[in-house]
């Protein structure tokens, strides 16, 4: 956790793309500009590591008619002018995961803003980001509009529409917003008979703007997106359906971005579902090394990792995601074998990493006791491979309960309760002990994390009332359980299985992957049938490339 600094200190040390604030402030004095506050409901040190958050900030400030300022959980007034949020015309949030939602409630109420949209004339409140792009309903009582999908495609249309209609009533402005493709206005949407299509960029070959700061979790590090979307079709993974098709940033564009970054820092974090998937990843990494960059990457597919790739990165900790047993992995359409995992571990052993992290899950559909036994054996063999290669590192096991995410083939399945999750963890620990393993650390979910995963990920519009009450009572586990009871709801209502013909809360969104396709994938999982990865522009199976 970093020390909280003054606004002026934060702004003074930021480097990268610049915005002419003085010109904006002169227009502000003459009341000739739209005032827009863009928020990230977590600390500055985390929010400024978010590419999407930075991108919207830059796109808005490219508009002569807009002055966009930033705010965060620890800087609830704007950084640029220290202005309370209620003074703005529009407030927006980038929302990445559901645990952020209580902080949204807090930021608005502490700024003296009416939380419920029906009680608020100004400012207008707009939400965007991945979590509201697959289910905006739990926040629909509070927000006036949501941008569904990739904001680059929509944000200027929102600005132009507001500019033309800003002197009209709120309802008239929102009516105009509702005509924009990809904008969801809850006021005019009481059922899912008309769906809002998630917006996608055809390509990401543009120069990504950036800010680097010594006051982020990875100080002076520039985050660069090299790939967007995934076409692998792992059946447990929402991103593999909602963000498809995969799109790669070209080497020539990345080279230009890297050259610009090199004027300010030599520290970079590449961002992709799996960086090794980029068809020119070795060329990208080699160019970065030639220019003396320190390079970080995220979790990698074990079947794509080789010695050359590992020789070019600078992570202290390396991460792969076996997820579960090989048998269940193949049912999930994660087509990676144990042998491929062992090969990646062998390559890992040749380098000076300090730890190896494995992402694992329990509670997947069709899971049996033997799958947990096989996971323990897998971890044991990984440890043995490390010992064989004289590699002494700590193994970190991040073990989550599988959340039945919207727009996946398992969205209809029942989700584990916390008690069931703990039981499976106990069983897995017992199997690890049987294997004689001790050199490992388990990272697990808290009861509150799992509860909110069930309620806010899979919730309907009424869930917003539960969210508000839980925040009022302190946003603790007990307050959430109390809020459920107060509103006549139970945890089991959110965990229960759903019928294929049931209308789900998030079906107000159209991700272009058909419901029939998701049901077909469910039965293919049941019958051990694999689906090949996307062949962009060639196959028409799922509906996205129609």
Short mmCIF file of N, CA, C and O in Angstrom, two decimals, residues 129-130 132-134 146-155 157-158 179-184 194-204 228 242-245 247 509-512 544:
data_model
loop_
_atom_site.label_atom_id
_atom_site.label_comp_id
_atom_site.label_asym_id
_atom_site.label_seq_id
_atom_site.Cartn_x
_atom_site.Cartn_y
_atom_site.Cartn_z
N UNK A 129 -17.13 -0.61 -18.82
CA UNK A 129 -16.19 -1.61 -18.32
C UNK A 129 -16.74 -3.02 -18.48
O UNK A 129 -17.92 -3.22 -18.79
N UNK A 130 -15.88 -4.00 -18.26
CA UNK A 130 -16.23 -5.38 -18.58
C UNK A 130 -17.39 -5.90 -17.74
O UNK A 130 -18.28 -6.59 -18.24
N UNK A 132 -20.05 -4.48 -16.30
CA UNK A 132 -21.39 -4.02 -16.69
C UNK A 132 -21.69 -4.35 -18.15
O UNK A 132 -22.83 -4.22 -18.59
N UNK A 133 -20.68 -4.79 -18.89
CA UNK A 133 -20.91 -5.18 -20.28
C UNK A 133 -21.44 -6.61 -20.39
O UNK A 133 -21.87 -7.03 -21.45
N UNK A 134 -21.37 -7.38 -19.29
CA UNK A 134 -22.03 -8.69 -19.31
C UNK A 134 -23.23 -8.74 -18.37
O UNK A 134 -24.09 -9.60 -18.52
N UNK A 146 -25.47 2.97 -19.57
CA UNK A 146 -24.27 2.13 -19.60
C UNK A 146 -23.76 2.06 -21.03
O UNK A 146 -24.56 1.92 -21.97
N UNK A 147 -22.45 2.12 -21.19
CA UNK A 147 -21.82 1.82 -22.48
C UNK A 147 -21.48 0.34 -22.46
O UNK A 147 -20.70 -0.12 -21.62
N UNK A 148 -22.09 -0.41 -23.36
CA UNK A 148 -21.96 -1.86 -23.37
C UNK A 148 -20.90 -2.27 -24.40
O UNK A 148 -21.12 -2.14 -25.61
N UNK A 149 -19.77 -2.72 -23.90
CA UNK A 149 -18.70 -3.17 -24.79
C UNK A 149 -17.53 -2.22 -24.81
O UNK A 149 -17.20 -1.59 -23.80
N UNK A 150 -16.89 -2.10 -25.95
CA UNK A 150 -15.62 -1.38 -26.07
C UNK A 150 -15.87 0.10 -26.31
O UNK A 150 -16.41 0.51 -27.33
N UNK A 151 -15.45 0.89 -25.33
CA UNK A 151 -15.83 2.30 -25.25
C UNK A 151 -15.36 3.16 -26.40
O UNK A 151 -16.01 4.17 -26.73
N UNK A 152 -14.24 2.79 -27.04
CA UNK A 152 -13.73 3.61 -28.15
C UNK A 152 -14.78 3.80 -29.24
O UNK A 152 -14.81 4.82 -29.92
N UNK A 153 -15.63 2.78 -29.41
CA UNK A 153 -16.58 2.80 -30.52
C UNK A 153 -17.79 3.69 -30.22
O UNK A 153 -18.53 4.05 -31.13
N UNK A 154 -17.99 4.02 -28.95
CA UNK A 154 -19.24 4.66 -28.54
C UNK A 154 -19.06 6.05 -27.94
O UNK A 154 -19.92 6.91 -28.08
N UNK A 155 -17.94 6.30 -27.30
CA UNK A 155 -17.82 7.46 -26.41
C UNK A 155 -18.04 8.79 -27.14
O UNK A 155 -18.69 9.71 -26.60
N UNK A 157 -19.93 9.33 -29.73
CA UNK A 157 -21.36 9.46 -30.03
C UNK A 157 -22.11 9.97 -28.81
O UNK A 157 -23.05 10.77 -28.93
N UNK A 158 -21.69 9.51 -27.63
CA UNK A 158 -22.31 9.98 -26.38
C UNK A 158 -22.04 11.47 -26.20
O UNK A 158 -22.94 12.25 -25.86
N UNK A 179 -30.88 5.92 -28.29
CA UNK A 179 -30.85 5.70 -29.74
C UNK A 179 -29.44 5.35 -30.24
O UNK A 179 -29.27 4.97 -31.40
N UNK A 180 -28.45 5.49 -29.36
CA UNK A 180 -27.06 5.20 -29.74
C UNK A 180 -26.83 3.70 -29.62
O UNK A 180 -27.09 3.09 -28.58
N UNK A 181 -26.32 3.09 -30.68
CA UNK A 181 -26.04 1.66 -30.66
C UNK A 181 -24.99 1.36 -29.58
O UNK A 181 -23.93 1.98 -29.55
N UNK A 182 -25.31 0.44 -28.69
CA UNK A 182 -24.37 0.08 -27.64
C UNK A 182 -24.58 0.82 -26.34
O UNK A 182 -23.84 0.60 -25.38
N UNK A 183 -25.58 1.69 -26.25
CA UNK A 183 -25.87 2.40 -25.00
C UNK A 183 -27.17 1.85 -24.41
O UNK A 183 -28.21 1.82 -25.09
N UNK A 184 -27.10 1.43 -23.18
CA UNK A 184 -28.24 0.86 -22.46
C UNK A 184 -28.75 1.88 -21.45
O UNK A 184 -28.01 2.31 -20.57
N UNK A 194 -36.07 -6.22 -26.31
CA UNK A 194 -35.14 -5.54 -27.22
C UNK A 194 -33.76 -5.57 -26.57
O UNK A 194 -33.60 -5.15 -25.43
N UNK A 195 -32.78 -6.08 -27.28
CA UNK A 195 -31.46 -6.27 -26.69
C UNK A 195 -30.47 -5.20 -27.16
O UNK A 195 -30.58 -4.68 -28.26
N UNK A 196 -29.52 -4.90 -26.28
CA UNK A 196 -28.47 -3.93 -26.59
C UNK A 196 -27.24 -4.70 -27.05
O UNK A 196 -26.70 -5.54 -26.33
N UNK A 197 -26.79 -4.41 -28.26
CA UNK A 197 -25.66 -5.16 -28.82
C UNK A 197 -24.34 -4.66 -28.24
O UNK A 197 -24.05 -3.46 -28.25
N UNK A 198 -23.56 -5.60 -27.72
CA UNK A 198 -22.23 -5.26 -27.21
C UNK A 198 -21.35 -4.78 -28.36
O UNK A 198 -21.29 -5.40 -29.42
N UNK A 199 -20.66 -3.65 -28.15
CA UNK A 199 -19.85 -3.03 -29.20
C UNK A 199 -18.44 -3.60 -29.22
O UNK A 199 -17.82 -3.82 -28.17
N UNK A 200 -17.95 -3.82 -30.43
CA UNK A 200 -16.59 -4.35 -30.62
C UNK A 200 -15.86 -3.51 -31.66
O UNK A 200 -16.44 -3.16 -32.69
N UNK A 201 -14.59 -3.25 -31.41
CA UNK A 201 -13.74 -2.64 -32.43
C UNK A 201 -13.35 -3.71 -33.44
O UNK A 201 -13.08 -4.86 -33.06
N UNK A 202 -13.29 -3.36 -34.72
CA UNK A 202 -12.86 -4.34 -35.73
C UNK A 202 -11.38 -4.67 -35.55
O UNK A 202 -10.95 -5.78 -35.84
N UNK A 203 -10.62 -3.69 -35.10
CA UNK A 203 -9.18 -3.91 -34.86
C UNK A 203 -8.73 -2.95 -33.76
O UNK A 203 -9.47 -2.04 -33.37
N UNK A 204 -7.54 -3.18 -33.25
CA UNK A 204 -7.00 -2.28 -32.21
C UNK A 204 -5.69 -1.66 -32.68
O UNK A 204 -4.81 -1.34 -31.87
N UNK A 228 -6.62 -8.26 -27.83
CA UNK A 228 -7.92 -8.12 -27.18
C UNK A 228 -8.81 -9.26 -27.64
O UNK A 228 -8.87 -9.59 -28.81
N UNK A 242 -17.58 -13.30 -24.36
CA UNK A 242 -18.00 -11.90 -24.43
C UNK A 242 -17.04 -11.06 -25.27
O UNK A 242 -17.46 -10.14 -25.98
N UNK A 243 -15.73 -11.36 -25.23
CA UNK A 243 -14.75 -10.50 -25.92
C UNK A 243 -14.30 -11.02 -27.28
O UNK A 243 -13.48 -10.38 -27.93
N UNK A 244 -14.82 -12.19 -27.69
CA UNK A 244 -14.38 -12.69 -29.00
C UNK A 244 -14.91 -11.79 -30.12
O UNK A 244 -15.88 -11.08 -29.91
N UNK A 245 -14.26 -11.76 -31.29
CA UNK A 245 -13.12 -12.57 -31.70
C UNK A 245 -11.79 -11.98 -31.23
O UNK A 245 -11.72 -10.80 -30.86
N UNK A 247 -8.29 -10.19 -31.45
CA UNK A 247 -7.70 -9.19 -32.34
C UNK A 247 -6.31 -8.85 -31.81
O UNK A 247 -6.14 -8.65 -30.61
N UNK A 509 -28.58 -7.87 -22.81
CA UNK A 509 -27.39 -7.66 -23.63
C UNK A 509 -27.31 -8.73 -24.71
O UNK A 509 -27.62 -9.89 -24.47
N UNK A 510 -26.89 -8.33 -25.89
CA UNK A 510 -26.66 -9.27 -26.99
C UNK A 510 -25.17 -9.26 -27.30
O UNK A 510 -24.64 -8.28 -27.83
N UNK A 511 -24.47 -10.36 -26.94
CA UNK A 511 -23.03 -10.41 -27.21
C UNK A 511 -22.74 -11.01 -28.59
O UNK A 511 -21.59 -11.17 -28.98
N UNK A 512 -23.81 -11.36 -29.32
CA UNK A 512 -23.76 -11.95 -30.67
C UNK A 512 -23.38 -13.43 -30.67
O UNK A 512 -23.37 -14.06 -31.74
N UNK A 544 -20.77 -14.50 -33.77
CA UNK A 544 -20.07 -13.21 -33.69
C UNK A 544 -19.62 -12.72 -35.07
O UNK A 544 -19.71 -11.54 -35.38
#
